[in-house]
mmCIF file with all atom_site columns, C-alpha atoms in Angstrom:
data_model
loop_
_atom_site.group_PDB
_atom_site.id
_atom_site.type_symbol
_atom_site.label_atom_id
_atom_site.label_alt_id
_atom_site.label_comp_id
_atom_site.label_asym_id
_atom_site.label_entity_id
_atom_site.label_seq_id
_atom_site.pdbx_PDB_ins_code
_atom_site.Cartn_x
_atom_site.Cartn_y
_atom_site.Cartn_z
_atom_site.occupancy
_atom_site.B_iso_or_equiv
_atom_site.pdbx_formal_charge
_atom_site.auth_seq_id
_atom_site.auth_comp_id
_atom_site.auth_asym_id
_atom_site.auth_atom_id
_atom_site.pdbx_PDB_model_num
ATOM 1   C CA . UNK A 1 1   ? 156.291 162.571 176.541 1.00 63.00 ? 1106 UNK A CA 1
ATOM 2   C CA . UNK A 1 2   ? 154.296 164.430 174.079 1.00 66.00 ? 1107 UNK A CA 1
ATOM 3   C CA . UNK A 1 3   ? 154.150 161.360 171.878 1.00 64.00 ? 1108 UNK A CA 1
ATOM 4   C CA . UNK A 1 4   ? 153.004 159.305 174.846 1.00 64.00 ? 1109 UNK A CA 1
ATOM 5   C CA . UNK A 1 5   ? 149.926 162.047 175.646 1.00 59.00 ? 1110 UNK A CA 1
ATOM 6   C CA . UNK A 1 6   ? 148.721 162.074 172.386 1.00 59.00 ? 1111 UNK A CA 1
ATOM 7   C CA . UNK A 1 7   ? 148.823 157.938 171.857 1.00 56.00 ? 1112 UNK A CA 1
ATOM 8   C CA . UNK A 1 8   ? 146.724 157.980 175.079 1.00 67.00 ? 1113 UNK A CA 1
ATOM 9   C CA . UNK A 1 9   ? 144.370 160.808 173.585 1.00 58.00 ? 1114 UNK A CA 1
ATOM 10  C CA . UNK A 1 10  ? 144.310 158.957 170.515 1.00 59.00 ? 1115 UNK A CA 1
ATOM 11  C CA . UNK A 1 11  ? 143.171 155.350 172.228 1.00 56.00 ? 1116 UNK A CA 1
ATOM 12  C CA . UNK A 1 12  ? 140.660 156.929 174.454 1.00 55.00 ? 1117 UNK A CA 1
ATOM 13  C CA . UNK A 1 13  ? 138.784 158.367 171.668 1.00 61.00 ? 1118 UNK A CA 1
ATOM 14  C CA . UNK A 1 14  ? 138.763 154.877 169.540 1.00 54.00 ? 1119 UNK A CA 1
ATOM 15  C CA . UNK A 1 15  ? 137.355 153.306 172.571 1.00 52.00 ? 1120 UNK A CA 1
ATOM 16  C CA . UNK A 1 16  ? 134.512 155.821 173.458 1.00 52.00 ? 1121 UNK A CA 1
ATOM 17  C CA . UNK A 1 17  ? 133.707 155.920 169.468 1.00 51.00 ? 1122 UNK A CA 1
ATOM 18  C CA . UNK A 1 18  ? 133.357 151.804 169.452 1.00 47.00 ? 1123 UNK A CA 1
ATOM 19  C CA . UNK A 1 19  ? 131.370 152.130 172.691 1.00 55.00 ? 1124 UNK A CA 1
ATOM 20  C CA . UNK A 1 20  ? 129.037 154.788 171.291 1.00 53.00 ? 1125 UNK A CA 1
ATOM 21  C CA . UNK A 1 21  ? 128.696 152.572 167.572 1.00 48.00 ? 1126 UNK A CA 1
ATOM 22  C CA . UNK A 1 22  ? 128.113 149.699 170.437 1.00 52.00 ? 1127 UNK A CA 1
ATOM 23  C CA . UNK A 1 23  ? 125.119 151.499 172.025 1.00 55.00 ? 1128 UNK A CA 1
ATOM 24  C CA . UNK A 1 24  ? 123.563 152.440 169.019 1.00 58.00 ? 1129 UNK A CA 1
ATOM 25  C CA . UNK A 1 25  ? 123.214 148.907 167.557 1.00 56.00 ? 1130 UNK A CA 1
ATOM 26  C CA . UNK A 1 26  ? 119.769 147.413 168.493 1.00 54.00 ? 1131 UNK A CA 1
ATOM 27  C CA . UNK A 1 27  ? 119.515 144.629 170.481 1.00 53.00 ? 1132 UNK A CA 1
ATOM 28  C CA . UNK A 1 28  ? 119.730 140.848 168.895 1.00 52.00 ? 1133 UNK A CA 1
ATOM 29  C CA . UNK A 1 29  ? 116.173 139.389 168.827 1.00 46.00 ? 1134 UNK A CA 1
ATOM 30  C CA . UNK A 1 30  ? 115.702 135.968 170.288 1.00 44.00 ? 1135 UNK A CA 1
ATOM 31  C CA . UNK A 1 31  ? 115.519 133.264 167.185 1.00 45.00 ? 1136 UNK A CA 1
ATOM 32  C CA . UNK A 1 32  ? 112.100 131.820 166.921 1.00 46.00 ? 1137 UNK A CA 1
ATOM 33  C CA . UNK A 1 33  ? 112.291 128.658 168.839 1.00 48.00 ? 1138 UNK A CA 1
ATOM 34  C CA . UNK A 1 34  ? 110.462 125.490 167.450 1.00 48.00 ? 1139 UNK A CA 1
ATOM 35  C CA . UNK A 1 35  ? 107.752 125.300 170.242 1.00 50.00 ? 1140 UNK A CA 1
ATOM 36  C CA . UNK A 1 36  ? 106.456 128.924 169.715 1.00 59.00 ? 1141 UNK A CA 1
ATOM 37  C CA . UNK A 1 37  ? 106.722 128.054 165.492 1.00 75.00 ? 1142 UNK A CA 1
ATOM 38  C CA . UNK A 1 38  ? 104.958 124.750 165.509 1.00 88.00 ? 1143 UNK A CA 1
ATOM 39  C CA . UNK A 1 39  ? 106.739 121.364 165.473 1.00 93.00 ? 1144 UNK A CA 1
ATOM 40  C CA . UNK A 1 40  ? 105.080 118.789 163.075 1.00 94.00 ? 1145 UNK A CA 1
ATOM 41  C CA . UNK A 1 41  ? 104.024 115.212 164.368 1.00 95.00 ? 1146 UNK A CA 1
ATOM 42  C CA . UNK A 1 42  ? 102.536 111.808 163.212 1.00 97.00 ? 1147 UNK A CA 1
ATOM 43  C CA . UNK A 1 43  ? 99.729  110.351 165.594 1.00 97.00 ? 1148 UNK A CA 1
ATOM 44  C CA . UNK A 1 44  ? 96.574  108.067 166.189 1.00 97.00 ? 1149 UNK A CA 1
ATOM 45  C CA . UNK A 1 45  ? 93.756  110.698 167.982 1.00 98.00 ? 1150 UNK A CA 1
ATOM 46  C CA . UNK A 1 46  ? 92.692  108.869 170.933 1.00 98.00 ? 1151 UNK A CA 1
ATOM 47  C CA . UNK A 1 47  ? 90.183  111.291 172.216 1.00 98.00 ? 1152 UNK A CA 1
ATOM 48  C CA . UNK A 1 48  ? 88.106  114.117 170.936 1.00 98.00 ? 1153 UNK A CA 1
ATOM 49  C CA . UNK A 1 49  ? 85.911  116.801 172.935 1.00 97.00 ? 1154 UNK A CA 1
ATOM 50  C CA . UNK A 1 50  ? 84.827  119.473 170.811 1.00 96.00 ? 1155 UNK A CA 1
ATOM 51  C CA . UNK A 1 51  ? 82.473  121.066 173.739 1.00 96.00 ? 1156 UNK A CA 1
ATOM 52  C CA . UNK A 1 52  ? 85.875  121.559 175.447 1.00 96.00 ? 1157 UNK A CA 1
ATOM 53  C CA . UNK A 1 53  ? 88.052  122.048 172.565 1.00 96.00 ? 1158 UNK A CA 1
ATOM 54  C CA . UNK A 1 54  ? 90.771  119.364 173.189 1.00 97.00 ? 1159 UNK A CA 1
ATOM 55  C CA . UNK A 1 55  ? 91.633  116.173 171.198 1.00 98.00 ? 1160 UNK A CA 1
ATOM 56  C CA . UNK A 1 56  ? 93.929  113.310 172.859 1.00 98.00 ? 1161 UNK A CA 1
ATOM 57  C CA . UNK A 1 57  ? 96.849  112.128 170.813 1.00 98.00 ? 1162 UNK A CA 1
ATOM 58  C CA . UNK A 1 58  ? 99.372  109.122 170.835 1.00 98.00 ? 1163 UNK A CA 1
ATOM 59  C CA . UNK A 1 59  ? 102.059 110.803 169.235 1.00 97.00 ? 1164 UNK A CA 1
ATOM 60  C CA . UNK A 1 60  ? 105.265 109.647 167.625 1.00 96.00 ? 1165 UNK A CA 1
ATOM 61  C CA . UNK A 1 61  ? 108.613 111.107 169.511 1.00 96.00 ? 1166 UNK A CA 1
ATOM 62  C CA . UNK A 1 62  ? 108.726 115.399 168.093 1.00 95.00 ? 1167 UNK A CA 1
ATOM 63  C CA . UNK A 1 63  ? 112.090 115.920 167.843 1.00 92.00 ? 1168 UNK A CA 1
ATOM 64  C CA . UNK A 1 64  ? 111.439 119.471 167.434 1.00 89.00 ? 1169 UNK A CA 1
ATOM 65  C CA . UNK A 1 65  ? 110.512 119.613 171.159 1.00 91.00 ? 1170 UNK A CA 1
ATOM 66  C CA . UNK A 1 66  ? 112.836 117.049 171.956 1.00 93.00 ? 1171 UNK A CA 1
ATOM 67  C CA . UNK A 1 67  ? 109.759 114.776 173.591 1.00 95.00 ? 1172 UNK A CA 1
ATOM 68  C CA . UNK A 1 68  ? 109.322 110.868 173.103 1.00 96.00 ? 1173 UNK A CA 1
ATOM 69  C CA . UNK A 1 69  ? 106.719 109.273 172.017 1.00 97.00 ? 1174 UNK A CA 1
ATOM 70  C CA . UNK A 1 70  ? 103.486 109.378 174.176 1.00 97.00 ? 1175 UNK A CA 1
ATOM 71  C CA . UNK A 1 71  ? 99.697  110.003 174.650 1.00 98.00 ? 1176 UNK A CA 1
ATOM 72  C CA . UNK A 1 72  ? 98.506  113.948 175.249 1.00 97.00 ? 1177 UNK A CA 1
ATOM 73  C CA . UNK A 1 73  ? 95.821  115.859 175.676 1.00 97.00 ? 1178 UNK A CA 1
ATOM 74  C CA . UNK A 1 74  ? 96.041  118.936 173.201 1.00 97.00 ? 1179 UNK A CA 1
ATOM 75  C CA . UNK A 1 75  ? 93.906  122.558 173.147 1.00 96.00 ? 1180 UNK A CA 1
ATOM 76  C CA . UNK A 1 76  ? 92.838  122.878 169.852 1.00 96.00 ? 1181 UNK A CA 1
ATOM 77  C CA . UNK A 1 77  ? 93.391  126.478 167.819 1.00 92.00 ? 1182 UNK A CA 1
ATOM 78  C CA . UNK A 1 78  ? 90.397  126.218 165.517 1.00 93.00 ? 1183 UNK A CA 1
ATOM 79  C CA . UNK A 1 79  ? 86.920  124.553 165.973 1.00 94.00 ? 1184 UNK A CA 1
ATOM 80  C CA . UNK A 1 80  ? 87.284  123.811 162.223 1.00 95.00 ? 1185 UNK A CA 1
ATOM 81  C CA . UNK A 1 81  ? 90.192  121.027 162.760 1.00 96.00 ? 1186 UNK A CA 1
ATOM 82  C CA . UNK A 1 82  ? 87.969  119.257 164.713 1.00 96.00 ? 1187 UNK A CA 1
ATOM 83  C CA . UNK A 1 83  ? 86.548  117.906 161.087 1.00 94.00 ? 1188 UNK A CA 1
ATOM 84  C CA . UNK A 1 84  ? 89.844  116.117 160.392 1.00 94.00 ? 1189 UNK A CA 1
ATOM 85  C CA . UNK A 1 85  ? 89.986  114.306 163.983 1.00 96.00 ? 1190 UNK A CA 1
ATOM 86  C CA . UNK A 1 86  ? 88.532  111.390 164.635 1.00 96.00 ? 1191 UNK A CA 1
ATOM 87  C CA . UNK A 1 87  ? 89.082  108.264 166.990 1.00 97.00 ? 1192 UNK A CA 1
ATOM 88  C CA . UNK A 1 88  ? 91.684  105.742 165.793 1.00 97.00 ? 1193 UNK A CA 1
ATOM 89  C CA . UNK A 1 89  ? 92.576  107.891 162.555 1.00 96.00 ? 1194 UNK A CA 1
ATOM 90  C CA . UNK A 1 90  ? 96.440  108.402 161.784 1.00 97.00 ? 1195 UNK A CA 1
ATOM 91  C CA . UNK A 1 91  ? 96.819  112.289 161.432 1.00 97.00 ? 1196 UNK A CA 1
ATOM 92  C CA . UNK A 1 92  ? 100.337 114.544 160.731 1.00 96.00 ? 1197 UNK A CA 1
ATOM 93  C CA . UNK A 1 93  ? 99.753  117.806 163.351 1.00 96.00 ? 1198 UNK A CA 1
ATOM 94  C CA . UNK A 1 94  ? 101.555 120.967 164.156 1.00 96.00 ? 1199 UNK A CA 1
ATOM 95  C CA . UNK A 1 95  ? 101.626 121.822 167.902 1.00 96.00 ? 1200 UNK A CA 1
ATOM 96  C CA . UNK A 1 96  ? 103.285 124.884 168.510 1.00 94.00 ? 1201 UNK A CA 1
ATOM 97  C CA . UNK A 1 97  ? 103.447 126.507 172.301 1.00 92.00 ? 1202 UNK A CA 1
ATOM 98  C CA . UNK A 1 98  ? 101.068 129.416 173.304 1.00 91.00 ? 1203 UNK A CA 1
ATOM 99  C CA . UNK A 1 99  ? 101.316 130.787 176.767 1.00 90.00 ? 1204 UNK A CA 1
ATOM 100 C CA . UNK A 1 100 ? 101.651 127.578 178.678 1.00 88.00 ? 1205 UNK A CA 1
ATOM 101 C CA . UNK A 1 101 ? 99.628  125.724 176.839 1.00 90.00 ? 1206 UNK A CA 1
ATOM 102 C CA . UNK A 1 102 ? 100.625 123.291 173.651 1.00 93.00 ? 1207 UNK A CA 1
ATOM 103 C CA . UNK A 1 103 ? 98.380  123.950 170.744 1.00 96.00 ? 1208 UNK A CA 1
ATOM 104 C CA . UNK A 1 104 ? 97.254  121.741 167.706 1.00 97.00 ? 1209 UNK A CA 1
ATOM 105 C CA . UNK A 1 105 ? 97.383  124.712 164.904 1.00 96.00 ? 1210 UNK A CA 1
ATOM 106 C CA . UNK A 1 106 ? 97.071  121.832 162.010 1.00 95.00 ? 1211 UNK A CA 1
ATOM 107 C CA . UNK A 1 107 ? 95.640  118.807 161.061 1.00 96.00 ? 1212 UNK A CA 1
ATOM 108 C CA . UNK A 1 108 ? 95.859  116.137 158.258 1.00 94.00 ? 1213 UNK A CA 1
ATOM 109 C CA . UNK A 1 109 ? 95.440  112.974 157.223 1.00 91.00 ? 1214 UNK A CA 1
ATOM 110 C CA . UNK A 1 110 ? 98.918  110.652 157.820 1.00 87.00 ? 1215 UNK A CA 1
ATOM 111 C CA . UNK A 1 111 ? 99.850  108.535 155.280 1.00 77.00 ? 1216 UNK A CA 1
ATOM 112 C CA . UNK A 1 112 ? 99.100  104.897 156.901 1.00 66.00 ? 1217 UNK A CA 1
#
């Protein structure tokens, strides 16, 4: 009987010692998904307004957003891309999410 008592003693303290270890480990963070990293793409710019700080893209299918191919309308992070877009030239581009917007962060020539 004693035997039993102290196994039971013995078993509650393991558990409250794992679930005390538990509560002390900090929480996982969330990986970095590839929308909020960037996601590089190969496209012909369609469309470019500086005054409002978009360019229009027909882009190749980004796998790393898991979208086909198609034509967009992009915000643009810096007014200083805006020197490597032009109409009808092939560009390689990193859009990356921000809020709920998708961004064009770079921009370079595509190999034709």
């Amino acid at each position: 009987m004693k035997l039993k008592a102290i196994l039971r003693l013995t078993v509650a303290s393991a558990v409250l010692h794992c679930q005390n270890l538990w509560a002390q480990q900090p929480p996982p963070s969330a990986p970095a998904s590839a929308s909020s990293i960037g996601s590089t793409a190969v496209g012909v710019v369609k469309q470019v307004d500086v005054t409002a700080g978009t360019v229009t893209i027909a882009h190749e299918a980004i796998a790393g957003l898991n979208w086909p191919a198609m034509t967009m309308t992009f915000s643009v992070k810096d007014k200083a891309l805006f020197d490597k877009l032009a109409v009808d030239r092939k560009v390689q581009f990193t859009v990356a999410k921000q809020g709920a917007a998708y961004v064009v962060t770079s921009v370079r020539p595509s190999p034709q």
